[in-house]
Coordinates of C-alpha atoms and ligand atoms in Angstrom, one line a residue:
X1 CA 40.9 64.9 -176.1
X2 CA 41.8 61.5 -177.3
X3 CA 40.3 58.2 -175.5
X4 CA 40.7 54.6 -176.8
X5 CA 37.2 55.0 -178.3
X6 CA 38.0 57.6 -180.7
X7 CA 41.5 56.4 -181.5
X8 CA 39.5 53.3 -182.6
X9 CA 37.2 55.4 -184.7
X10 CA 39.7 56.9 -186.1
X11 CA 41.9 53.5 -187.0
X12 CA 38.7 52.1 -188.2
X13 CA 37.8 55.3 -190.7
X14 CA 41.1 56.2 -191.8
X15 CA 42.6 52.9 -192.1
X16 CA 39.8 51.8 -193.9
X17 CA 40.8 49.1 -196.8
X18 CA 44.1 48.6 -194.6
X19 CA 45.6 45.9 -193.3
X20 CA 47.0 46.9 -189.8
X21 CA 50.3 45.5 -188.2
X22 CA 51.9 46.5 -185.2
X23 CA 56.1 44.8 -185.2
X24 CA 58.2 44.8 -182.0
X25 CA 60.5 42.4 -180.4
X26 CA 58.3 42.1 -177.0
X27 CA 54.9 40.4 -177.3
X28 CA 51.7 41.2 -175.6
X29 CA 50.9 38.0 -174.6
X30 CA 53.2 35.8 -173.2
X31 CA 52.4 31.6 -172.6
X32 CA 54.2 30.4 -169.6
X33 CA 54.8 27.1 -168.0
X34 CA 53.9 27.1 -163.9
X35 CA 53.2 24.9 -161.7
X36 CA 49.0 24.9 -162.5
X37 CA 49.8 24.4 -166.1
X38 CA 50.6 27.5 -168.6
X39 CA 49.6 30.6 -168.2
X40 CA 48.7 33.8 -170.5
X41 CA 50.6 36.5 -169.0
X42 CA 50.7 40.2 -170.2
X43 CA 54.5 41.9 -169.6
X44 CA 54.2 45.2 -166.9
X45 CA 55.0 48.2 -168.8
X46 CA 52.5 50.7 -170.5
X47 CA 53.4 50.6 -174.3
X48 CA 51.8 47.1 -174.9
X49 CA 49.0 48.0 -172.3
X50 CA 48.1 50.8 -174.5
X51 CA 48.3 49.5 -177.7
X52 CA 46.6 46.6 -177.3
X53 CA 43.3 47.9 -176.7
X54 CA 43.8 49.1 -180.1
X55 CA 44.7 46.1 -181.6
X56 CA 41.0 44.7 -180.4
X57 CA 39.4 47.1 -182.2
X58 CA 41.0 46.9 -185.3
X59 CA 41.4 43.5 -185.6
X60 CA 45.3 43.4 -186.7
X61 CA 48.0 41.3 -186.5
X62 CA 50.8 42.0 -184.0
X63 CA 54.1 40.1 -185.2
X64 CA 56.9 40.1 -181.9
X65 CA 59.2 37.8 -180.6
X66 CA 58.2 34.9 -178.7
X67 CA 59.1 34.8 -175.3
X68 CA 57.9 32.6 -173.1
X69 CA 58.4 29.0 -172.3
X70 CA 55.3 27.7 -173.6
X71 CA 55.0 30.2 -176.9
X72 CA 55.4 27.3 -178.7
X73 CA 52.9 25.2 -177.7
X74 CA 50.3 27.5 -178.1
X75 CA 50.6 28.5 -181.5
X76 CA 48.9 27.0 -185.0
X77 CA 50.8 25.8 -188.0
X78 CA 51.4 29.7 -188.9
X79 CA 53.2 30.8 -185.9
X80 CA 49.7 32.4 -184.9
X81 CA 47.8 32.7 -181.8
X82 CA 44.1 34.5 -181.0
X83 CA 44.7 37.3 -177.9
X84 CA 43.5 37.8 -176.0
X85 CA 43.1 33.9 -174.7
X86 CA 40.0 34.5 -173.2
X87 CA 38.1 36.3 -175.5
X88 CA 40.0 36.8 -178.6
X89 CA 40.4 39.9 -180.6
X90 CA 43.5 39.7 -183.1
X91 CA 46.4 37.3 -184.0
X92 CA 49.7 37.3 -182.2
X93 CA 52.5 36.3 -185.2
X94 CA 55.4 35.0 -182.9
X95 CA 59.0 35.0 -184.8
X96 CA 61.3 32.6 -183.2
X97 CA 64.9 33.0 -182.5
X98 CA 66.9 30.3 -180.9
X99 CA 69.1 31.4 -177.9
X100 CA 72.1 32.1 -179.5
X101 CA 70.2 34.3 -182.3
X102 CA 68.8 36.0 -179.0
X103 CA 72.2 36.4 -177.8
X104 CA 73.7 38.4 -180.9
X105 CA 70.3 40.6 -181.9
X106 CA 69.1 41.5 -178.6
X107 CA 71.9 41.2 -175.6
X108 CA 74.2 42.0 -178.6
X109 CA 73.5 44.5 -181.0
X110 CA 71.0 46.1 -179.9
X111 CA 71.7 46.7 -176.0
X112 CA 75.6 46.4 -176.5
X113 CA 75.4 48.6 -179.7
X114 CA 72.4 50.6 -180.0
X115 CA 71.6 51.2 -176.5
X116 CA 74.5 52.8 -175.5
X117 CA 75.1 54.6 -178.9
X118 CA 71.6 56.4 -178.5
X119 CA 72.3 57.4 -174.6
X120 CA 75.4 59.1 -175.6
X121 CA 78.2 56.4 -175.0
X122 CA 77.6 56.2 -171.5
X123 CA 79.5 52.9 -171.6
X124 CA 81.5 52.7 -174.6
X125 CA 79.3 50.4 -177.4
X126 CA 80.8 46.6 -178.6
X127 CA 81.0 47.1 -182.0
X128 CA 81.4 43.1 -182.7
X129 CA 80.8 42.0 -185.9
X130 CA 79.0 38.9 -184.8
X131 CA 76.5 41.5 -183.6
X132 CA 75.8 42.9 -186.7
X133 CA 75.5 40.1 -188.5
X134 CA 73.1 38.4 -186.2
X135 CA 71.1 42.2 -185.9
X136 CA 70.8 41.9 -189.6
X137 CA 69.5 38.1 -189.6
X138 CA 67.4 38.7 -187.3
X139 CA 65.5 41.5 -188.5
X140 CA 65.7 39.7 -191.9
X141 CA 63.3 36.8 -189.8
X142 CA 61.1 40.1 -188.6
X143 CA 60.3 40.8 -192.6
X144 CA 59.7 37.7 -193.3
X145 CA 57.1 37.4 -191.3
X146 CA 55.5 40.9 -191.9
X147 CA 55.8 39.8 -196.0
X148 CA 54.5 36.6 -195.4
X149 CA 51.2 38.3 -193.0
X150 CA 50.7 41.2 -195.7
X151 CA 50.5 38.8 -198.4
X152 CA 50.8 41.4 -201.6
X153 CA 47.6 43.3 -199.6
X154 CA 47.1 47.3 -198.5
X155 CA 49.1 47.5 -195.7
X156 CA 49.7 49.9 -192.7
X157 CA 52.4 48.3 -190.7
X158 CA 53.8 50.5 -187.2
X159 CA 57.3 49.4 -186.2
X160 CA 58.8 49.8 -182.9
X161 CA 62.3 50.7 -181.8
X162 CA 65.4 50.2 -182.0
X163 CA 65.3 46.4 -182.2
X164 CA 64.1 46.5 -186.0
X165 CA 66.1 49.3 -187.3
X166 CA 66.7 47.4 -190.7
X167 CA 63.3 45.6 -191.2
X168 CA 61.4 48.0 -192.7
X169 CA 63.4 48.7 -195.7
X170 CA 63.8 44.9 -196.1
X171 CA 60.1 44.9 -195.7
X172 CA 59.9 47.9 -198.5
X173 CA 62.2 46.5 -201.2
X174 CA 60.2 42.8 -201.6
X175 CA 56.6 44.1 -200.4
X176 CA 54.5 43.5 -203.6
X177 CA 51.3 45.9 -202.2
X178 CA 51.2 48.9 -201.3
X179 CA 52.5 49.6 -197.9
X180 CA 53.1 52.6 -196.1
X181 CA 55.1 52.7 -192.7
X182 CA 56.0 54.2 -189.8
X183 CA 58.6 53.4 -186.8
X184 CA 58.4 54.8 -183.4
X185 CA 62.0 55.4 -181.8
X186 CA 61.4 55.3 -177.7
X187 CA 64.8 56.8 -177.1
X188 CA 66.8 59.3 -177.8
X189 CA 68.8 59.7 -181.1
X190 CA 72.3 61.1 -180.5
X191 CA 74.4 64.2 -182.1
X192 CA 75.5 62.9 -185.5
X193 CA 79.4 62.3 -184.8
X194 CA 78.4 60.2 -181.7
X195 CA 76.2 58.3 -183.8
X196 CA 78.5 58.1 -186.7
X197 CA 81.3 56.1 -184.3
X198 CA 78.9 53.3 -185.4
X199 CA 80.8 51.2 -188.3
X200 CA 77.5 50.6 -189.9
X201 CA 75.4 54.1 -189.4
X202 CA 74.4 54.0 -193.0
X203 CA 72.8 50.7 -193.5
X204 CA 70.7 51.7 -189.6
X205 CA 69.7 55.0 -191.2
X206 CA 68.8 53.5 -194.4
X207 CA 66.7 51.0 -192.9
X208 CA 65.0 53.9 -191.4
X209 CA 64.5 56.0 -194.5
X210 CA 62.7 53.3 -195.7
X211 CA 59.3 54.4 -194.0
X212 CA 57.3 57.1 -194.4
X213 CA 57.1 58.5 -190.9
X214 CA 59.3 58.1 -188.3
X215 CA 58.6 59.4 -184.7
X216 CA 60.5 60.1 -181.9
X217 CA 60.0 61.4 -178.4
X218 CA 61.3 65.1 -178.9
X219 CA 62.4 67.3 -181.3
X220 CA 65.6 67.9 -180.1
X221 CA 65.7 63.7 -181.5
X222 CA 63.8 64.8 -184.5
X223 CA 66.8 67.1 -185.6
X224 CA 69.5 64.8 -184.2
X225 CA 68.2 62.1 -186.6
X226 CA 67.8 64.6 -189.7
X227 CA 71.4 66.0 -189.1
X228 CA 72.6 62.4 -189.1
X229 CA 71.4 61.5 -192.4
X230 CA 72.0 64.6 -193.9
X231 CA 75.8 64.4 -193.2
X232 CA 75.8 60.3 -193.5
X233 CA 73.7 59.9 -196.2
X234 CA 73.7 63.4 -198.3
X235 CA 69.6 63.6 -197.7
X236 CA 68.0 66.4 -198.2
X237 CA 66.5 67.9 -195.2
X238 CA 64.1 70.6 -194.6
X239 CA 64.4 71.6 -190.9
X240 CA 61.3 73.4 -190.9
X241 CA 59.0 70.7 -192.0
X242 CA 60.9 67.9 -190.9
X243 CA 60.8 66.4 -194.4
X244 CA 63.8 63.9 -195.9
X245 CA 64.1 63.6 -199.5
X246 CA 66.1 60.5 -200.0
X247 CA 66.1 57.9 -202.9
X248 CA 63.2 60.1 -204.3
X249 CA 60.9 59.8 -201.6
X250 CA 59.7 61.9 -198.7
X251 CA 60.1 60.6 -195.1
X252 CA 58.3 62.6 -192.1
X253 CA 60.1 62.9 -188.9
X254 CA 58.2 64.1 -185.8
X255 CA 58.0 64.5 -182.2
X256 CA 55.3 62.4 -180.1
X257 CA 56.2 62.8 -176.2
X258 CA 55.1 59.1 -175.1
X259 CA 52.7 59.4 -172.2
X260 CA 50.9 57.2 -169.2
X261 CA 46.7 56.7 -169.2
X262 CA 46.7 59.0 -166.3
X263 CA 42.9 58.1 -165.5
X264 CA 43.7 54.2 -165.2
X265 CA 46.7 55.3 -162.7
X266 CA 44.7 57.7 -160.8
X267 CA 41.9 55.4 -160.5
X268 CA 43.7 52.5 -158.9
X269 CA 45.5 54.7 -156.9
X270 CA 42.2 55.8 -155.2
X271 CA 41.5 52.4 -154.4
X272 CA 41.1 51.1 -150.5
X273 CA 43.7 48.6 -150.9
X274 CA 46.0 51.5 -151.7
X275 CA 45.3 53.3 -148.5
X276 CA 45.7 49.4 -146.8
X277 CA 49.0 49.3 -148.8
X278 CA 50.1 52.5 -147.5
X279 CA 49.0 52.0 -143.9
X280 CA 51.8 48.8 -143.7
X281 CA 54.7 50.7 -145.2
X282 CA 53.9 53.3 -143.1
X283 CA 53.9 51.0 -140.1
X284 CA 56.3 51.1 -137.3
X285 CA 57.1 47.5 -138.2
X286 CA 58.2 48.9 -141.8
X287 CA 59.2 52.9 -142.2
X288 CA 58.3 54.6 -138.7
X289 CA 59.6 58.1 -140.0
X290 CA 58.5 61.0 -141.5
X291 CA 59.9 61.3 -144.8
X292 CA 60.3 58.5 -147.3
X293 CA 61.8 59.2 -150.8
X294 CA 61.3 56.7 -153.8
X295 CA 63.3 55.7 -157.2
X296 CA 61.6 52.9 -159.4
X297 CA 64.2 52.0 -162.5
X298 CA 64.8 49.3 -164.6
X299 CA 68.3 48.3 -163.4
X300 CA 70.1 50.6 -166.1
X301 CA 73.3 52.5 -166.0
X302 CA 71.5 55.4 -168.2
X303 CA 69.0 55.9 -165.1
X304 CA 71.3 57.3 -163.2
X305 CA 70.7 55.0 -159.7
X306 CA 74.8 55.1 -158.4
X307 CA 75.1 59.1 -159.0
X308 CA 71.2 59.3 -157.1
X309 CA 73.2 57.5 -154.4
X310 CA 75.8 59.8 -153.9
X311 CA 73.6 62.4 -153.5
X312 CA 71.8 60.4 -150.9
X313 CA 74.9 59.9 -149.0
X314 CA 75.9 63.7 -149.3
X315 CA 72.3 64.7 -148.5
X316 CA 72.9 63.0 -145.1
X317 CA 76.7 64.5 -144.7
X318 CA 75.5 67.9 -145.4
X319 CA 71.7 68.2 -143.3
X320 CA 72.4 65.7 -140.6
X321 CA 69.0 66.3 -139.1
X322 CA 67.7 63.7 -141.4
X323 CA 69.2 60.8 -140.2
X324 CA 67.2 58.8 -138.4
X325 CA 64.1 60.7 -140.2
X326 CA 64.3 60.2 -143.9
X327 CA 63.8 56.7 -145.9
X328 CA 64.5 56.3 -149.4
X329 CA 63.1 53.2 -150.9
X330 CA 64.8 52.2 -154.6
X331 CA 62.9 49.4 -156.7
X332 CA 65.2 48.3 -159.2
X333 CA 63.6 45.7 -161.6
X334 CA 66.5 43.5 -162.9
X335 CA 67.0 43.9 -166.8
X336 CA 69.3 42.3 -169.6
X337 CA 71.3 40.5 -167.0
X338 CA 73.0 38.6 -169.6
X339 CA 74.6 41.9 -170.6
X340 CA 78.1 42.1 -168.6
X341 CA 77.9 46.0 -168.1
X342 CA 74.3 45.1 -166.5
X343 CA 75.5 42.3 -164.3
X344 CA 78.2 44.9 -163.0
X345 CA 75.9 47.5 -162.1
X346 CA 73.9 45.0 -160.1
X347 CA 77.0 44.4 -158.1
X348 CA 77.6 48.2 -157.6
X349 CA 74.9 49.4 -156.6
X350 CA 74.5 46.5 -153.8
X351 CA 78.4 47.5 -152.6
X352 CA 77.0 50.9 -152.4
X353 CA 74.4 50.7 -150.8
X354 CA 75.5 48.8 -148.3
X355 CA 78.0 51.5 -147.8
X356 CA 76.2 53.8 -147.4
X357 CA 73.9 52.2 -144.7
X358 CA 76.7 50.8 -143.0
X359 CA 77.7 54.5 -142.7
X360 CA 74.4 55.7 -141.1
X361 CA 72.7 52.9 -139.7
X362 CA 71.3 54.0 -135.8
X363 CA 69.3 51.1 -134.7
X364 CA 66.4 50.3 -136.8
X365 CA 67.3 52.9 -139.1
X366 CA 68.8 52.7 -142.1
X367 CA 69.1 55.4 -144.7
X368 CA 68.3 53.3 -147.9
X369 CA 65.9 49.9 -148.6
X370 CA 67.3 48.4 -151.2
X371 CA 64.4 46.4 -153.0
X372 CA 66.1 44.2 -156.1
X373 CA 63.1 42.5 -158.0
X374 CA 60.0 44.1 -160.0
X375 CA 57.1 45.4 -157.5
X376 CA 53.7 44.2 -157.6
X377 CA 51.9 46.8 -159.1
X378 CA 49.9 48.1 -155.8
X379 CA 52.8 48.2 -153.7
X380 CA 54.0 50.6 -156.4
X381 CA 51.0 52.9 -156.5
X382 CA 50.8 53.1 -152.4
X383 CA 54.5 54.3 -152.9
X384 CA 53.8 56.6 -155.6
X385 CA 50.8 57.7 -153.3
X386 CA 52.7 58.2 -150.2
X387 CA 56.4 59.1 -151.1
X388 CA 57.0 63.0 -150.2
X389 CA 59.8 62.5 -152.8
X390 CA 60.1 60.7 -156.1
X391 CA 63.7 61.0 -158.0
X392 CA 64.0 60.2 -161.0
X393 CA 67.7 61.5 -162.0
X394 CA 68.8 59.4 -165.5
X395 CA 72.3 60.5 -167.2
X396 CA 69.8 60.3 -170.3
X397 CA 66.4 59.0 -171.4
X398 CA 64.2 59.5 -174.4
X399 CA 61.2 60.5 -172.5
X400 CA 60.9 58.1 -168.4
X401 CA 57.2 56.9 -167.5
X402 CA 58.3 56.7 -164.0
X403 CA 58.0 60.6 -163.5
X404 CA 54.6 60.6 -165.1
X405 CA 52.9 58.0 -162.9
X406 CA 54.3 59.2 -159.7
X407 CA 52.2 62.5 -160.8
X408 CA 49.6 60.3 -161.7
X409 CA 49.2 58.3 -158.4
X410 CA 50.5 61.0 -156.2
X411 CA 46.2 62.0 -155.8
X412 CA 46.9 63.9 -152.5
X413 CA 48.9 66.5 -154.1
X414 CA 51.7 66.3 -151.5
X415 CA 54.6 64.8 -153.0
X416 CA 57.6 66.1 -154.6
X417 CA 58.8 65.2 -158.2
X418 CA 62.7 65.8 -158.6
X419 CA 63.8 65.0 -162.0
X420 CA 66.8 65.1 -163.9
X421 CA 67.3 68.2 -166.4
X422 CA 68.2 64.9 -168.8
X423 CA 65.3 62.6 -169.1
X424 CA 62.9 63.8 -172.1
X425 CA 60.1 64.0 -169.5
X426 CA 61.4 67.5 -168.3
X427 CA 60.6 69.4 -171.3
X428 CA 56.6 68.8 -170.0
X429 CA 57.3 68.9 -166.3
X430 CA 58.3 72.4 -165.8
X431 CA 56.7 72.2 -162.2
X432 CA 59.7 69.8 -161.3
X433 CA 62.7 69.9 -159.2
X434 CA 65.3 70.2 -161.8
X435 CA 68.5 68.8 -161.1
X436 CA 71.8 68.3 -162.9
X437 CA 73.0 64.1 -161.3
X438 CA 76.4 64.7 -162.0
X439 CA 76.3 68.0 -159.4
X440 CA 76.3 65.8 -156.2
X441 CA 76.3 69.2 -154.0
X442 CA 73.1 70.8 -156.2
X443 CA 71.4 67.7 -156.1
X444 CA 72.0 67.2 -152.2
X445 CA 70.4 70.5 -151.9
X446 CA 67.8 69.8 -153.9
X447 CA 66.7 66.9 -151.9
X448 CA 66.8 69.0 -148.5
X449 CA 64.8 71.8 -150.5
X450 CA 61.9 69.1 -151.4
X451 CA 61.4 68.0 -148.3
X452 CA 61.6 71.4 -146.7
X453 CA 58.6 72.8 -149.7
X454 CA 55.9 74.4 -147.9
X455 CA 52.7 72.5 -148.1
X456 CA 50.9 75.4 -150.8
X457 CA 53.7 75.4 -153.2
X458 CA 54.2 71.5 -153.3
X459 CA 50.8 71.3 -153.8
X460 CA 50.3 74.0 -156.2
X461 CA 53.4 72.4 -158.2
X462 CA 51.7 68.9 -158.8
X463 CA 48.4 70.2 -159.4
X464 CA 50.2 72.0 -162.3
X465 CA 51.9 68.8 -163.2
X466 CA 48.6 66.4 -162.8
X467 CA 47.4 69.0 -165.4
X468 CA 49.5 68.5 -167.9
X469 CA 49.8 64.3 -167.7
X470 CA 46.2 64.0 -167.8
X471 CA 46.1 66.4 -171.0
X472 CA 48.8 64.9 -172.6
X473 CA 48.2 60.9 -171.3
X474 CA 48.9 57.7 -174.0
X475 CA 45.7 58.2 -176.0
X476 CA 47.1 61.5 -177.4
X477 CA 50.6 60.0 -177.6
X478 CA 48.4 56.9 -179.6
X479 CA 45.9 59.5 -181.6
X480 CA 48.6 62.4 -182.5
X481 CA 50.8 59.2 -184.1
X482 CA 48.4 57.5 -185.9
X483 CA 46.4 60.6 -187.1
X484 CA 49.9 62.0 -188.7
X485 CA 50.0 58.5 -189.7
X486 CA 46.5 58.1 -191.5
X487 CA 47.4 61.9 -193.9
X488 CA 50.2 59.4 -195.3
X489 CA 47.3 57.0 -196.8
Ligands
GDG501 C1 62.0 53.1 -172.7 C2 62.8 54.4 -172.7 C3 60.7 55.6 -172.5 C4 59.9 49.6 -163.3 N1 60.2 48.9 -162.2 C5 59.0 48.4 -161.8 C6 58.0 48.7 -162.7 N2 58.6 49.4 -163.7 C7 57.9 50.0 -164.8 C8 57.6 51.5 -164.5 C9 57.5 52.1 -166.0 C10 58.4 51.2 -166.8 O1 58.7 50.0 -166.0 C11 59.7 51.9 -167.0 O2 59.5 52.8 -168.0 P1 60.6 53.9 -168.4 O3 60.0 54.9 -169.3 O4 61.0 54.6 -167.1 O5 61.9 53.2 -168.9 P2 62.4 52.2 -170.1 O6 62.1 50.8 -169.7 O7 63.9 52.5 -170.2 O8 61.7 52.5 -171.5 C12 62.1 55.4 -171.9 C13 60.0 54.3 -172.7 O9 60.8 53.3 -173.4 C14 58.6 54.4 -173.5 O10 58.8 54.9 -174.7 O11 59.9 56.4 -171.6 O12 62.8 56.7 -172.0 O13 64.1 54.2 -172.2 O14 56.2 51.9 -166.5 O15 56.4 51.6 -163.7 N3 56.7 48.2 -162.6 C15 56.4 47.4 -161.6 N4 57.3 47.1 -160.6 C16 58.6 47.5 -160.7 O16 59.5 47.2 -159.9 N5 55.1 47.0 -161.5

């Protein structure tokens, strides 16, 4: 079994003579103005949590995007900054982009482009021009600054989604040393005539090609992604090695299912404050009934919050008996608000869901607590901990932590995971209630039939799935990648 330790070791050994880079558009370290002066912050979410520990030990250079407010005024002539502030490790290379370059690489291309085009079309993709052209400049000020870090030297340099689709073959074609690459894709890649639509598929796959591995949650990706430049490019593919042969070189495509450190999440959940945290929501003050359910999504169509809400409404139709008795709590962290499909959805689901309570509400009671804003991390845990149901229903997602750290914090064994057939996360969860979120009726059911699972079976079913999280947590997400990785060098 992996742990940080011996992903180090092996970073350290295999790496050896390597310079190491790590490239994505969000930081790990964020400077912010506040009212006691600035402030280091690190962004919520478990990718940079887990790789920055390996960053300290190998002493690289993370190149991302600046972010914050006062990125600016803590960096050196270079662009650079020590992390972490208070005892530093490795440099932080911020790129800057000014608002309107923000505007057409990020809001634009790639979440009015890529986004979309990756979750099947969901909402139909903007292919704007201005888009594209600012994607492309962007990315261009991405290699730049990997060029100008690597400096002719060894290089191992580990891009990250689908921000940077084009930098690392403008990285390749100018890079003086030897470099090899990799790029991790964290969602899914489409069927090969939905990602085709796209008027400039070629120049995104050939700015893939241009590493030597290229990883992606599943292998049902893996293949999507080889069919695609098969048929776009003329590649040659061998589907049972998942090897490319393009412009006479040999790229590697496999699956790493990205994961959760299962121990950190079960650890905190185990803490008193937890219990504390638990003890108020389950307060009369706060929920005074016996079943809560709980959703945690960024605010995303792909996450499928509107259908979950139908369901909700149905469930209540159908099995009256739980009116009055049944709470489901949705966290929805607000994301690319800029974005006018994103704005609308915010606007949606509030209609709804003031529907739907309208609809129910006895009293105190209302069906659904709407909670718009990101949680504090313990107030998600003691939900996690205490929710007898957890759905996570998306129309698509490459692989949806959410799932995993519900089984992670849920240490009493006595909650229900109901998932949807399409987030990636299923192919692992087998001990899951499976449902389809377009099937309002099955998915009703499905919510009556979780809370009505006898205590044995619920608890047999999440032992099963604690199993296979804590065997298959971040660090063998981390070690499996960067082992593959190292055979390149
Ligand atoms: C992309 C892919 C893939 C959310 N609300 C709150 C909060 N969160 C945290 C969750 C979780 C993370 O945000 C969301 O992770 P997901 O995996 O569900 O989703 P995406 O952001 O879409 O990520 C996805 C992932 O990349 C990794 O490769 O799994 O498929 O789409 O960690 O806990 N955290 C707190 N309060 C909130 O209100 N503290």
């Amino acid at each position: 079994m992996y742990s940080p330790e011996s992903i180090q070791k092996l970073v350290k050994s295999k790496l050896r003579g390597y310079k190491f880079f790590i490239v994505s558009n969000r930081e790990p370290y964020i400077h912010m103005h506040t009212p006691e002066g600035i402030k280091c912050k690190t962004p919520t979410g478990g990718l940079t949590a887990a790789l920055d520990p390996l960053m300290q030990a190998c002493k690289g250079t993370w190149i991302a995007g600046g972010s914050g407010d006062a990125d600016r005024e803590n960096v050196d002539e270079h662009d650079k900054t020590l992390v972490p502030p208070d005892d530093p490790k490795y440099v932080l290379r911020r790129v800057w982009m000014s608002k309107d370059e923000v505007d057409k690489y990020y809001f634009g291309f790639s979440n009015q482009v890529l986004w979309p085009l990756c979750h099947n079309v969901f909402h139909k993709p903007t292919f704007d021009k201005s888009f594209w052209d600012g994607y492309k400049h962007s990315n261009k000020l991405f290699a730049r600054a990997v060029l100008d870090e690597v400096k002719g030297e060894k290089a191992f340099v580990w891009f990250h989604d689908y921000h940077l689709a084009l930098t690392p073959r403008m990285v390749r074609s100018k890079a003086k040393g030897q470099i090899v690459s990799a790029h991790f894709w964290h969602i899914p890649w489409p069927s090969w005539d939905v990602f085709m639509t796209c008027p400039w598929a070629k120049e995104i796959l050939e700015g893939l090609l241009a590493n030597d591995l290229i990883g992606f949650h599943l292998k049902r990706y893996c293949i999507n992604f080889m069919a695609s430049v098969e048929r776009a490019l003329g590649a040659s593919v061998d589907y049972k090695s998942f090897a490319i042969q393009y412009g006479g070189r040999t790229i590697l495509v496999r699956p790493f299912p990205i994961s959760i450190d299962f121990d950190a999440i079960e650890k905190s959940a185990k803490k008193p404050i937890i219990k504390r945290k638990i003890k108020e929501i389950r307060s009369p003050h706060y929920i005074p009934y016996e079943f809560i359910g709980v959703g945690v999504d960024r605010l995303d169509y792909t996450k499928g919050i509107i259908e979950r809400f139908h369901a909700i409404d149905r469930f209540l139709e159908k099995y009256p008996k739980y009116q009055n008795n049944f709470v489901y709590i949705e966290a929805g962290a607000p994301s690319r608000r800029k974005v006018p499909a994103y704005m609308k959805l915010g606007e949606d689901i509030t209609k709804l869901v003031e529907g739907i309570n309208w609809k129910y509400q006895r009293g105190y009671w209302k069906p659904i607590i709407y909670i718009e804003g990101k949680l504090e991390y313990n107030k998600l845990l003691a939900l996690y901990r205490t929710a007898d149901v957890c759905i996570v229903s998306p129309l698509q997602d490459g692989m949806n932590l959410v799932a995993k750290e519900f089984v992670a914090a849920n240490v009493d064994r006595n909650g229900v995971l109901i998932l949807s057939q399409f987030a990636g996360a299923t192919e692992e969860l087998k001990d899951a209630v499976v449902v389809n979120p377009y099937d309002v009726e099955g998915f009703a059911d499905a919510i009556k039939n979780a809370l009505e699972m006898r205590g044995e079976e619920k608890r047999k079913r999440m032992e099963r799935l604690r199993g296979v999280v804590r065997e298959n947590n971040v660090y063998k997400w981390l070690g499996d990648f960067v082992s593959e990785a190292a055979k390149l060098i």
